[in-house]
Amino acid sequence: MYENMIVIDRDAPESLQKQIRRQLAIGIVNRQYPVHRPLPSIRQLSTELSVSVTTVALAYEALKQDGFVQARDRSGFYVNPDALTDPGHTLKRDALGDVAVPGSGIDYRRFFSGRSFNLERVVKPSDCLVRYRYPFVCGLIDPSFFPITSWRECVRDSVNVVEVANWATDYSAIDDEMLIEQLIQRVLAKRGIVAHPDEVLVTVGGQQAIYLAVKLLLSAGDTIGVEDPGYPDVINMARIEGIDVLRLPVDREGLVISGDMGHCQCLFVTPSHQFPTTVTMPLDRKRELLEFTKKSGQFVIEDDYEADISFNMTPPPALKSLDRWGNVIYAGGLSKSLLQGLRMGYLVADREFIREARALRHHMLRHPPVNNQRCVALFLQRGYFDRYVAMLTKIYKQRCDVMHESLERHFPGASEKPEYGGAIVWLRLPEEADAGLLRELVEPEGVFFETGGFTFADERNNRNHLRLGYSVIDKSFIPEGIGRIANALPKALVRR
């Protein structure tokens, strides 16, 4: 098994021992060998490489002296973890085992210059739930609340003999019928949306649903209208596709209906729970928006994130539920109510639009994993999802109350209690406050939050905004966490 990892050239001026020593070192630095398992034994390696035992033994002894390996009594040689602490760039070699000369390869940074997909975006620390004592993180769910017993039951039942046989089927042209049925009955119905199975498409998270809609509705040179402040990832999607972006103002009732919207072929809106301000668009304005877009011949992409967490028994109707013309493309997902890592989303639109979206999805990833679809379908069908969301809603409402009280104590009038629900509060600090600097000040104290300036077209003059999530922080820690932010604020005031 090591023939391709260690290549012996018997005509090379370099000795066999040095060739083995050098290539083993490269493999160790490149983490090709597990740290907690022994390296190939001297006898095994000598047999596979057709060299003497002495040659391999000398190579290992040299590696030991150089600090690459450790010898353990009666266990053999192991990778020395100290050799991996700061290996720098991985070492590369060609088919003959020669180390590539630095700088002789392709300069990919230059290759992607001017057309990189690596645009500025918000990425939450992967260890934020364990690193921070006061994690005001947005968009995540406390894993301790997840009904693991019920989920295991659904996972177990989704991998029986019959279900596993379904995995052999190509789901490119279909989705799990039970999942579609459950989404229609248990998720979309709560939003007032009536849909036929042919009008629903399963996606890998709500993010993919939005990207499919943007890709299908707009071409390079077209214009999409996005709320200001608004969702930055949809702006990045537009830039990647060569689509122009027009930022549209938002007030206390969401998107402001104005003549500027007429310059757009499509609008991207978050009417039920505006991103990031959390304000809810009233029914009259929703109808006004639909009437405007119908007369203008425009499409609307409705992002209904956090749709399931509603503090009211009767949540406001989704924009799609009022759509009688068919120009609203509805994007949703279960990441904010199940778990972020499950990546279960969906699109709802006219069946001809869904037909095209399904074809585009095929070319991107064929279809979402079949086993995941059935597992989520069972979780929905058996009522576990409704029970789980009801519990989360109760907890979030309690945390929201504590958050609002704490913010009013330290920042009176700087935030508003979310009208719809969800798990985020939008906080506006004094104009001279720099949220980025403020986060640097409180992070050593175990506090994390997202800055809000990136959601504005003019970030420079809107650095005083914060997004504070309360989905993963215990309510008992909220007052102290907010207090730490307030105490550090005087040091984060700067002149513009």
CSV table of C-alpha atoms in Angstrom, one decimal:
chain,number,residue,atom,x,y,z
A,1,MET,CA,0.0,0.0,0.0
A,2,TYR,CA,3.0,2.3,0.2
A,3,GLU,CA,4.2,1.9,-3.3
A,4,ASN,CA,2.6,5.2,-4.5
A,5,MET,CA,3.5,7.0,-1.3
A,6,ILE,CA,7.2,6.1,-1.3
A,7,VAL,CA,8.7,5.9,-4.8
A,8,ILE,CA,12.1,4.3,-5.1
A,9,ASP,CA,14.4,5.4,-8.0
A,10,ARG,CA,17.3,3.0,-8.1
A,11,ASP,CA,19.1,5.1,-10.8
A,12,ALA,CA,19.0,8.3,-8.7
A,13,PRO,CA,22.2,9.6,-7.1
A,14,GLU,CA,20.4,9.8,-3.8
A,15,SER,CA,20.8,6.7,-1.7
A,16,LEU,CA,17.7,4.5,-1.1
A,17,GLN,CA,17.9,5.2,2.6
A,18,LYS,CA,17.7,9.0,2.0
A,19,GLN,CA,14.9,8.6,-0.5
A,20,ILE,CA,12.8,6.7,2.1
A,21,ARG,CA,13.7,9.1,4.8
A,22,ARG,CA,12.8,12.2,2.7
A,23,GLN,CA,9.5,10.8,1.5
A,24,LEU,CA,8.4,9.6,4.9
A,25,ALA,CA,9.1,13.1,6.3
A,26,ILE,CA,7.0,14.7,3.5
A,27,GLY,CA,4.2,12.3,4.2
A,28,ILE,CA,4.3,13.0,8.0
A,29,VAL,CA,4.3,16.8,7.4
A,30,ASN,CA,1.4,16.4,5.0
A,31,ARG,CA,-0.5,14.4,7.6
A,32,GLN,CA,-0.8,11.3,5.4
A,33,TYR,CA,-0.1,9.1,8.4
A,34,PRO,CA,-2.4,8.9,11.5
A,35,VAL,CA,-0.8,10.2,14.7
A,36,HIS,CA,-2.3,7.4,16.9
A,37,ARG,CA,-1.4,4.5,14.7
A,38,PRO,CA,2.0,2.9,14.2
A,39,LEU,CA,3.9,3.7,11.0
A,40,PRO,CA,4.6,0.7,8.7
A,41,SER,CA,7.1,-1.6,10.4
A,42,ILE,CA,10.6,-1.9,9.2
A,43,ARG,CA,10.1,-5.4,7.9
A,44,GLN,CA,6.8,-4.5,6.2
A,45,LEU,CA,8.3,-1.5,4.5
A,46,SER,CA,11.4,-3.3,3.4
A,47,THR,CA,9.2,-6.1,1.8
A,48,GLU,CA,6.9,-3.7,0.0
A,49,LEU,CA,9.7,-1.5,-1.3
A,50,SER,CA,12.0,-4.4,-2.1
A,51,VAL,CA,14.9,-2.9,-0.1
A,52,SER,CA,16.9,-4.3,2.8
A,53,VAL,CA,15.8,-4.2,6.4
A,54,THR,CA,18.9,-2.3,7.3
A,55,THR,CA,18.1,0.5,4.8
A,56,VAL,CA,14.6,1.1,6.3
A,57,ALA,CA,16.0,0.9,9.8
A,58,LEU,CA,18.6,3.6,9.1
A,59,ALA,CA,15.8,5.8,7.5
A,60,TYR,CA,13.7,5.5,10.6
A,61,GLU,CA,16.6,6.2,12.9
A,62,ALA,CA,17.4,9.4,11.0
A,63,LEU,CA,13.7,10.4,11.2
A,64,LYS,CA,13.8,9.8,14.9
A,65,GLN,CA,16.9,12.0,15.3
A,66,ASP,CA,15.3,14.7,13.2
A,67,GLY,CA,12.2,14.7,15.4
A,68,PHE,CA,9.7,13.3,12.8
A,69,VAL,CA,9.0,10.0,14.6
A,70,GLN,CA,9.0,8.5,18.0
A,71,ALA,CA,9.9,4.9,18.9
A,72,ARG,CA,7.7,3.1,21.4
A,73,ASP,CA,8.7,-0.1,23.1
A,74,ARG,CA,7.1,-3.2,21.4
A,75,SER,CA,4.8,-0.9,19.4
A,76,GLY,CA,7.0,0.4,16.6
A,77,PHE,CA,7.4,3.9,15.3
A,78,TYR,CA,4.8,6.7,15.5
A,79,VAL,CA,4.4,10.2,14.1
A,80,ASN,CA,5.8,12.8,16.5
A,81,PRO,CA,3.0,15.2,17.2
A,82,ASP,CA,5.5,18.0,17.6
A,83,ALA,CA,6.3,17.7,13.9
A,84,LEU,CA,2.7,18.8,13.1
A,85,THR,CA,2.4,21.8,15.4
A,86,ASP,CA,3.4,24.3,12.7
A,87,PRO,CA,4.2,22.5,9.5
A,88,GLY,CA,3.6,25.5,7.3
A,89,HIS,CA,2.5,24.9,3.7
A,90,THR,CA,2.2,21.2,2.8
A,91,LEU,CA,5.1,19.8,0.8
A,92,LYS,CA,4.4,18.6,-2.6
A,93,ARG,CA,6.2,16.0,-4.7
A,94,ASP,CA,6.0,14.6,-8.2
A,95,ALA,CA,5.5,11.0,-9.3
A,96,LEU,CA,9.2,10.4,-8.7
A,97,GLY,CA,9.1,11.6,-5.2
A,98,ASP,CA,11.0,14.8,-5.8
A,99,VAL,CA,9.9,17.9,-3.7
A,100,ALA,CA,8.5,20.6,-5.9
A,101,VAL,CA,10.4,23.9,-5.9
A,102,PRO,CA,8.4,26.6,-4.0
A,103,GLY,CA,6.8,29.0,-6.4
A,104,SER,CA,7.1,26.7,-9.4
A,105,GLY,CA,3.4,25.7,-9.4
A,106,ILE,CA,0.3,27.6,-10.5
A,107,ASP,CA,-0.5,30.9,-8.8
A,108,TYR,CA,-4.2,30.3,-8.1
A,109,ARG,CA,-4.6,33.5,-6.2
A,110,ARG,CA,-3.6,35.4,-9.4
A,111,PHE,CA,-5.7,33.0,-11.5
A,112,PHE,CA,-8.9,33.8,-9.5
A,113,SER,CA,-8.1,37.5,-9.3
A,114,GLY,CA,-11.1,39.6,-10.3
A,115,ARG,CA,-13.5,36.6,-10.4
A,116,SER,CA,-13.2,35.0,-7.0
A,117,PHE,CA,-16.2,33.5,-5.2
A,118,ASN,CA,-14.4,34.1,-1.9
A,119,LEU,CA,-16.5,37.3,-1.2
A,120,GLU,CA,-16.8,38.9,2.2
A,121,ARG,CA,-19.4,36.9,4.2
A,122,VAL,CA,-20.3,36.1,7.7
A,123,VAL,CA,-19.0,32.8,9.0
A,124,LYS,CA,-19.7,31.9,12.6
A,125,PRO,CA,-16.8,30.3,14.6
A,126,SER,CA,-17.3,26.5,14.4
A,127,ASP,CA,-16.5,26.2,18.1
A,128,CYS,CA,-18.5,29.2,19.2
A,129,LEU,CA,-20.8,27.1,21.4
A,130,VAL,CA,-17.9,25.9,23.6
A,131,ARG,CA,-15.5,28.9,23.2
A,132,TYR,CA,-17.8,31.6,24.5
A,133,ARG,CA,-19.6,31.9,27.8
A,134,TYR,CA,-22.0,34.5,26.4
A,135,PRO,CA,-22.7,33.3,22.8
A,136,PHE,CA,-25.1,35.8,21.3
A,137,VAL,CA,-24.8,33.8,18.1
A,138,CYS,CA,-27.5,34.1,15.3
A,139,GLY,CA,-29.0,31.2,13.4
A,140,LEU,CA,-27.9,28.3,15.6
A,141,ILE,CA,-29.8,26.0,17.9
A,142,ASP,CA,-28.9,24.8,21.3
A,143,PRO,CA,-28.1,21.1,20.7
A,144,SER,CA,-29.1,20.2,24.3
A,145,PHE,CA,-32.8,20.8,23.4
A,146,PHE,CA,-32.8,18.5,20.4
A,147,PRO,CA,-35.0,15.4,21.0
A,148,ILE,CA,-32.2,13.0,20.3
A,149,THR,CA,-34.3,9.9,21.3
A,150,SER,CA,-37.1,10.7,18.8
A,151,TRP,CA,-34.5,11.6,16.2
A,152,ARG,CA,-32.7,8.3,16.7
A,153,GLU,CA,-36.0,6.5,16.2
A,154,CYS,CA,-36.6,8.2,12.9
A,155,VAL,CA,-33.0,7.5,11.8
A,156,ARG,CA,-33.4,3.9,12.7
A,157,ASP,CA,-36.7,3.5,10.8
A,158,SER,CA,-35.2,5.3,7.8
A,159,VAL,CA,-32.5,2.7,7.3
A,160,ASN,CA,-34.6,-0.5,7.3
A,161,VAL,CA,-34.4,-2.9,4.4
A,162,VAL,CA,-37.2,-1.3,2.4
A,163,GLU,CA,-35.9,2.3,2.9
A,164,VAL,CA,-32.3,1.4,2.1
A,165,ALA,CA,-33.6,-0.1,-1.2
A,166,ASN,CA,-34.9,3.4,-2.1
A,167,TRP,CA,-31.4,4.8,-1.8
A,168,ALA,CA,-30.5,2.9,-5.0
A,169,THR,CA,-33.1,5.0,-6.9
A,170,ASP,CA,-32.2,8.1,-8.7
A,171,TYR,CA,-34.1,10.9,-7.0
A,172,SER,CA,-33.0,13.6,-9.5
A,173,ALA,CA,-36.6,13.9,-10.9
A,174,ILE,CA,-38.5,13.4,-7.6
A,175,ASP,CA,-38.3,14.1,-3.9
A,176,ASP,CA,-39.4,12.0,-1.0
A,177,GLU,CA,-43.2,11.9,-1.3
A,178,MET,CA,-43.7,11.7,2.5
A,179,LEU,CA,-41.4,14.7,3.1
A,180,ILE,CA,-43.3,16.8,0.5
A,181,GLU,CA,-46.6,15.8,2.0
A,182,GLN,CA,-45.4,16.7,5.5
A,183,LEU,CA,-44.0,20.1,4.4
A,184,ILE,CA,-47.3,21.0,2.8
A,185,GLN,CA,-49.4,19.9,5.7
A,186,ARG,CA,-47.2,20.8,8.8
A,187,VAL,CA,-45.0,23.6,7.6
A,188,LEU,CA,-46.5,25.5,4.7
A,189,ALA,CA,-50.1,25.3,6.0
A,190,LYS,CA,-49.0,27.3,9.1
A,191,ARG,CA,-47.8,30.1,6.7
A,192,GLY,CA,-51.2,30.1,4.9
A,193,ILE,CA,-49.6,28.6,1.8
A,194,VAL,CA,-51.6,26.0,-0.3
A,195,ALA,CA,-49.4,24.1,-2.6
A,196,HIS,CA,-49.6,21.0,-4.8
A,197,PRO,CA,-46.7,18.5,-4.5
A,198,ASP,CA,-45.5,19.5,-8.0
A,199,GLU,CA,-45.0,23.0,-6.7
A,200,VAL,CA,-42.5,22.1,-3.9
A,201,LEU,CA,-38.8,21.3,-4.4
A,202,VAL,CA,-36.5,20.0,-1.6
A,203,THR,CA,-33.1,21.8,-1.5
A,204,VAL,CA,-30.0,21.5,0.6
A,205,GLY,CA,-30.9,24.3,3.0
A,206,GLY,CA,-32.7,27.6,2.3
A,207,GLN,CA,-29.5,29.1,0.9
A,208,GLN,CA,-29.6,26.8,-2.1
A,209,ALA,CA,-33.3,27.5,-2.6
A,210,ILE,CA,-32.5,31.2,-2.8
A,211,TYR,CA,-29.6,30.6,-5.2
A,212,LEU,CA,-31.7,28.5,-7.5
A,213,ALA,CA,-34.3,31.2,-7.6
A,214,VAL,CA,-31.8,34.0,-8.4
A,215,LYS,CA,-30.1,31.9,-11.1
A,216,LEU,CA,-33.4,31.1,-12.8
A,217,LEU,CA,-35.1,34.5,-12.6
A,218,LEU,CA,-32.2,36.7,-13.6
A,219,SER,CA,-29.4,37.0,-16.1
A,220,ALA,CA,-26.2,39.0,-16.2
A,221,GLY,CA,-27.1,42.7,-16.6
A,222,ASP,CA,-30.5,42.4,-14.9
A,223,THR,CA,-31.2,44.1,-11.6
A,224,ILE,CA,-32.4,42.7,-8.3
A,225,GLY,CA,-33.8,44.9,-5.6
A,226,VAL,CA,-32.5,44.0,-2.1
A,227,GLU,CA,-33.5,45.6,1.2
A,228,ASP,CA,-31.1,48.1,2.8
A,229,PRO,CA,-30.1,46.8,5.4
A,230,GLY,CA,-30.6,43.4,3.9
A,231,TYR,CA,-29.2,39.9,3.5
A,232,PRO,CA,-25.6,40.1,2.2
A,233,ASP,CA,-25.4,36.5,0.8
A,234,VAL,CA,-28.0,37.2,-1.8
A,235,ILE,CA,-26.0,40.2,-2.9
A,236,ASN,CA,-22.9,38.0,-3.2
A,237,MET,CA,-25.1,35.5,-5.3
A,238,ALA,CA,-26.0,38.4,-7.6
A,239,ARG,CA,-22.4,39.5,-8.0
A,240,ILE,CA,-21.3,36.0,-8.9
A,241,GLU,CA,-23.9,35.9,-11.6
A,242,GLY,CA,-23.1,39.4,-12.9
A,243,ILE,CA,-26.5,40.7,-11.7
A,244,ASP,CA,-26.8,44.4,-10.7
A,245,VAL,CA,-28.1,45.1,-7.2
A,246,LEU,CA,-30.3,48.1,-6.2
A,247,ARG,CA,-30.6,48.7,-2.5
A,248,LEU,CA,-34.1,49.6,-1.3
A,249,PRO,CA,-34.9,51.4,1.9
A,250,VAL,CA,-36.6,49.8,4.9
A,251,ASP,CA,-38.6,51.4,7.7
A,252,ARG,CA,-40.5,50.1,10.7
A,253,GLU,CA,-42.9,48.2,8.5
A,254,GLY,CA,-40.3,46.6,6.3
A,255,LEU,CA,-39.6,47.3,2.6
A,256,VAL,CA,-40.7,50.8,1.6
A,257,ILE,CA,-42.8,50.6,-1.6
A,258,SER,CA,-41.3,53.2,-4.0
A,259,GLY,CA,-41.0,53.9,-7.7
A,260,ASP,CA,-37.3,52.8,-7.6
A,261,MET,CA,-38.5,49.2,-7.4
A,262,GLY,CA,-39.7,49.6,-11.0
A,263,HIS,CA,-36.0,49.5,-12.1
A,264,CYS,CA,-35.7,45.9,-10.9
A,265,GLN,CA,-36.6,42.6,-12.7
A,266,CYS,CA,-36.9,40.9,-9.3
A,267,LEU,CA,-37.1,41.8,-5.6
A,268,PHE,CA,-35.6,39.9,-2.7
A,269,VAL,CA,-37.6,40.5,0.5
A,270,THR,CA,-37.9,39.1,4.0
A,271,PRO,CA,-41.4,40.4,4.9
A,272,SER,CA,-42.3,38.3,7.9
A,273,HIS,CA,-39.1,38.8,9.8
A,274,GLN,CA,-37.0,41.4,8.0
A,275,PHE,CA,-33.3,40.6,7.9
A,276,PRO,CA,-31.7,42.1,10.0
A,277,THR,CA,-34.0,44.5,11.7
A,278,THR,CA,-36.7,41.8,12.5
A,279,VAL,CA,-39.6,44.1,11.7
A,280,THR,CA,-42.7,42.5,10.3
A,281,MET,CA,-44.4,43.9,7.2
A,282,PRO,CA,-48.1,44.5,7.9
A,283,LEU,CA,-50.8,42.9,5.7
A,284,ASP,CA,-51.7,46.2,3.9
A,285,ARG,CA,-48.1,46.7,2.7
A,286,LYS,CA,-47.8,43.1,1.6
A,287,ARG,CA,-50.9,43.6,-0.6
A,288,GLU,CA,-49.5,46.9,-1.9
A,289,LEU,CA,-46.2,45.1,-2.7
A,290,LEU,CA,-48.0,42.4,-4.6
A,291,GLU,CA,-50.1,44.9,-6.5
A,292,PHE,CA,-47.0,46.9,-7.5
A,293,THR,CA,-45.0,43.9,-8.7
A,294,LYS,CA,-48.0,42.5,-10.6
A,295,LYS,CA,-48.4,45.8,-12.5
A,296,SER,CA,-44.6,46.0,-13.1
A,297,GLY,CA,-44.3,42.4,-14.2
A,298,GLN,CA,-41.7,41.7,-11.5
A,299,PHE,CA,-40.8,38.5,-9.7
A,300,VAL,CA,-40.5,38.4,-5.9
A,301,ILE,CA,-38.2,36.0,-4.0
A,302,GLU,CA,-39.6,35.7,-0.4
A,303,ASP,CA,-37.1,34.4,2.1
A,304,ASP,CA,-39.1,33.2,5.1
A,305,TYR,CA,-36.3,32.3,7.4
A,306,GLU,CA,-37.2,31.6,11.0
A,307,ALA,CA,-40.7,31.0,9.8
A,308,ASP,CA,-41.5,28.3,12.4
A,309,ILE,CA,-40.6,30.3,15.5
A,310,SER,CA,-43.6,32.5,16.0
A,311,PHE,CA,-44.5,34.0,19.4
A,312,ASN,CA,-48.2,34.4,18.4
A,313,MET,CA,-50.6,31.6,18.1
A,314,THR,CA,-51.6,32.9,14.7
A,315,PRO,CA,-48.5,34.1,12.8
A,316,PRO,CA,-48.8,36.7,10.0
A,317,PRO,CA,-49.5,35.1,6.6
A,318,ALA,CA,-46.6,34.7,4.3
A,319,LEU,CA,-46.4,36.9,1.2
A,320,LYS,CA,-46.8,33.7,-0.9
A,321,SER,CA,-50.1,32.9,0.7
A,322,LEU,CA,-51.5,36.2,-0.7
A,323,ASP,CA,-50.0,35.6,-4.2
A,324,ARG,CA,-52.8,35.1,-6.8
A,325,TRP,CA,-50.7,35.9,-9.8
A,326,GLY,CA,-47.8,33.5,-9.3
A,327,ASN,CA,-44.9,35.8,-9.3
A,328,VAL,CA,-43.7,35.0,-5.7
A,329,ILE,CA,-41.0,32.4,-5.3
A,330,TYR,CA,-41.0,31.2,-1.7
A,331,ALA,CA,-37.8,30.0,-0.1
A,332,GLY,CA,-37.7,28.4,3.3
A,333,GLY,CA,-35.8,25.9,5.4
A,334,LEU,CA,-35.8,23.9,8.6
A,335,SER,CA,-32.2,24.9,9.7
A,336,LYS,CA,-33.5,27.5,12.2
A,337,SER,CA,-35.9,25.0,13.8
A,338,LEU,CA,-34.2,21.7,13.5
A,339,LEU,CA,-30.4,21.8,13.4
A,340,GLN,CA,-28.2,23.9,11.1
A,341,GLY,CA,-26.2,21.0,10.0
A,342,LEU,CA,-29.2,19.1,8.5
A,343,ARG,CA,-29.4,21.6,5.7
A,344,MET,CA,-33.1,20.9,4.8
A,345,GLY,CA,-34.7,23.6,2.6
A,346,TYR,CA,-37.4,24.0,0.1
A,347,LEU,CA,-38.8,26.1,-2.8
A,348,VAL,CA,-42.5,26.7,-3.4
A,349,ALA,CA,-43.5,28.2,-6.8
A,350,ASP,CA,-45.5,27.5,-10.0
A,351,ARG,CA,-45.0,23.9,-11.2
A,352,GLU,CA,-43.2,25.1,-14.4
A,353,PHE,CA,-40.8,27.1,-12.3
A,354,ILE,CA,-40.2,24.1,-10.0
A,355,ARG,CA,-39.6,21.9,-13.1
A,356,GLU,CA,-36.8,24.2,-14.2
A,357,ALA,CA,-35.4,24.5,-10.6
A,358,ARG,CA,-35.4,20.7,-10.4
A,359,ALA,CA,-33.4,20.5,-13.6
A,360,LEU,CA,-30.9,23.1,-12.4
A,361,ARG,CA,-30.6,21.3,-9.0
A,362,HIS,CA,-29.8,18.1,-11.0
A,363,HIS,CA,-26.8,19.8,-12.6
A,364,MET,CA,-25.5,21.1,-9.3
A,365,LEU,CA,-25.9,18.0,-7.0
A,366,ARG,CA,-28.5,15.8,-8.6
A,367,HIS,CA,-30.6,15.7,-5.4
A,368,PRO,CA,-30.4,16.0,-1.6
A,369,PRO,CA,-29.5,12.8,0.3
A,370,VAL,CA,-32.5,10.4,0.2
A,371,ASN,CA,-31.9,9.1,3.7
A,372,ASN,CA,-32.0,12.6,5.2
A,373,GLN,CA,-35.3,13.4,3.4
A,374,ARG,CA,-37.0,10.3,4.8
A,375,CYS,CA,-35.6,10.8,8.3
A,376,VAL,CA,-37.0,14.4,8.4
A,377,ALA,CA,-40.2,13.2,6.9
A,378,LEU,CA,-40.7,10.7,9.7
A,379,PHE,CA,-39.8,13.3,12.3
A,380,LEU,CA,-42.5,15.6,10.9
A,381,GLN,CA,-45.1,12.8,10.4
A,382,ARG,CA,-44.9,11.5,13.9
A,383,GLY,CA,-45.5,14.9,15.5
A,384,TYR,CA,-42.0,15.3,16.9
A,385,PHE,CA,-41.3,18.4,14.9
A,386,ASP,CA,-44.4,20.2,16.1
A,387,ARG,CA,-43.7,19.3,19.7
A,388,TYR,CA,-40.0,20.4,19.4
A,389,VAL,CA,-40.9,23.7,17.8
A,390,ALA,CA,-43.5,24.4,20.5
A,391,MET,CA,-40.8,23.8,23.1
A,392,LEU,CA,-38.3,26.1,21.3
A,393,THR,CA,-40.9,28.8,20.9
A,394,LYS,CA,-41.6,28.8,24.6
A,395,ILE,CA,-37.9,28.9,25.5
A,396,TYR,CA,-37.1,31.6,22.9
A,397,LYS,CA,-40.0,33.8,24.2
A,398,GLN,CA,-38.6,33.6,27.7
A,399,ARG,CA,-35.1,34.5,26.5
A,400,CYS,CA,-36.5,37.3,24.3
A,401,ASP,CA,-38.2,38.8,27.4
A,402,VAL,CA,-35.0,38.6,29.4
A,403,MET,CA,-33.0,40.0,26.5
A,404,HIS,CA,-35.4,42.9,26.0
A,405,GLU,CA,-35.3,43.8,29.7
A,406,SER,CA,-31.5,43.7,29.8
A,407,LEU,CA,-31.2,45.9,26.7
A,408,GLU,CA,-33.7,48.4,28.0
A,409,ARG,CA,-31.7,48.6,31.3
A,410,HIS,CA,-28.4,49.3,29.5
A,411,PHE,CA,-29.5,50.7,26.1
A,412,PRO,CA,-33.0,52.2,26.6
A,413,GLY,CA,-34.8,52.7,23.3
A,414,ALA,CA,-32.0,51.3,21.2
A,415,SER,CA,-33.8,48.1,20.3
A,416,GLU,CA,-37.3,46.8,19.7
A,417,LYS,CA,-38.7,43.5,20.8
A,418,PRO,CA,-39.2,41.2,17.8
A,419,GLU,CA,-42.8,41.5,16.7
A,420,TYR,CA,-43.0,38.1,14.9
A,421,GLY,CA,-40.7,35.8,16.8
A,422,GLY,CA,-37.4,34.3,15.9
A,423,ALA,CA,-34.3,34.4,18.0
A,424,ILE,CA,-32.5,37.6,17.1
A,425,VAL,CA,-32.6,41.2,18.4
A,426,TRP,CA,-31.4,44.2,16.3
A,427,LEU,CA,-29.5,46.8,18.5
A,428,ARG,CA,-28.6,50.3,17.4
A,429,LEU,CA,-25.9,51.9,19.4
A,430,PRO,CA,-24.9,55.6,19.4
A,431,GLU,CA,-23.7,56.8,16.0
A,432,GLU,CA,-20.0,57.1,17.2
A,433,ALA,CA,-19.9,53.4,18.3
A,434,ASP,CA,-17.8,50.9,16.4
A,435,ALA,CA,-19.4,47.5,16.8
A,436,GLY,CA,-16.3,45.8,15.4
A,437,LEU,CA,-14.1,47.4,18.0
A,438,LEU,CA,-16.7,46.6,20.7
A,439,ARG,CA,-16.6,42.9,19.8
A,440,GLU,CA,-12.8,42.9,20.0
A,441,LEU,CA,-13.1,44.4,23.5
A,442,VAL,CA,-15.6,41.9,24.9
A,443,GLU,CA,-14.4,38.7,23.1
A,444,PRO,CA,-11.7,38.1,25.7
A,445,GLU,CA,-14.5,38.1,28.3
A,446,GLY,CA,-16.3,35.3,26.5
A,447,VAL,CA,-18.8,37.4,24.6
A,448,PHE,CA,-19.6,36.9,21.0
A,449,PHE,CA,-22.1,38.8,18.7
A,450,GLU,CA,-22.4,39.7,15.0
A,451,THR,CA,-21.8,43.2,13.8
A,452,GLY,CA,-24.6,44.7,11.6
A,453,GLY,CA,-22.7,47.1,9.4
A,454,PHE,CA,-22.2,44.5,6.7
A,455,THR,CA,-25.9,44.4,6.0
A,456,PHE,CA,-26.0,48.1,4.8
A,457,ALA,CA,-25.0,49.4,1.4
A,458,ASP,CA,-23.1,52.1,3.3
A,459,GLU,CA,-21.2,50.1,6.0
A,460,ARG,CA,-18.9,52.9,6.9
A,461,ASN,CA,-21.7,55.0,8.4
A,462,ASN,CA,-23.6,52.1,10.0
A,463,ARG,CA,-20.9,50.5,12.1
A,464,ASN,CA,-23.0,51.0,15.2
A,465,HIS,CA,-25.4,48.1,14.7
A,466,LEU,CA,-25.3,44.7,16.5
A,467,ARG,CA,-27.2,41.4,15.8
A,468,LEU,CA,-27.7,39.6,19.1
A,469,GLY,CA,-29.0,36.0,19.0
A,470,TYR,CA,-30.5,34.3,22.0
A,471,SER,CA,-31.1,30.8,20.7
A,472,VAL,CA,-28.0,29.2,22.2
A,473,ILE,CA,-27.3,31.3,25.4
A,474,ASP,CA,-29.0,30.3,28.6
A,475,LYS,CA,-31.4,33.1,29.8
A,476,SER,CA,-29.5,33.3,33.1
A,477,PHE,CA,-26.4,34.4,31.3
A,478,ILE,CA,-28.1,37.1,29.1
A,479,PRO,CA,-28.1,39.9,31.7
A,480,GLU,CA,-24.4,39.6,32.5
A,481,GLY,CA,-23.5,39.3,28.8
A,482,ILE,CA,-25.4,42.4,27.9
A,483,GLY,CA,-23.8,44.1,30.9
A,484,ARG,CA,-20.3,43.3,29.7
A,485,ILE,CA,-21.2,44.8,26.3
A,486,ALA,CA,-22.5,47.9,28.0
A,487,ASN,CA,-19.4,48.3,30.2
A,488,ALA,CA,-17.1,48.1,27.2
A,489,LEU,CA,-19.1,50.5,25.0
A,490,PRO,CA,-17.3,53.8,26.2
A,491,LYS,CA,-14.0,52.4,24.9
A,492,ALA,CA,-15.7,51.6,21.5
A,493,LEU,CA,-16.7,55.2,20.8
A,494,VAL,CA,-14.7,56.7,17.9
A,495,ARG,CA,-14.9,59.9,15.9
A,496,ARG,CA,-16.0,59.4,12.3
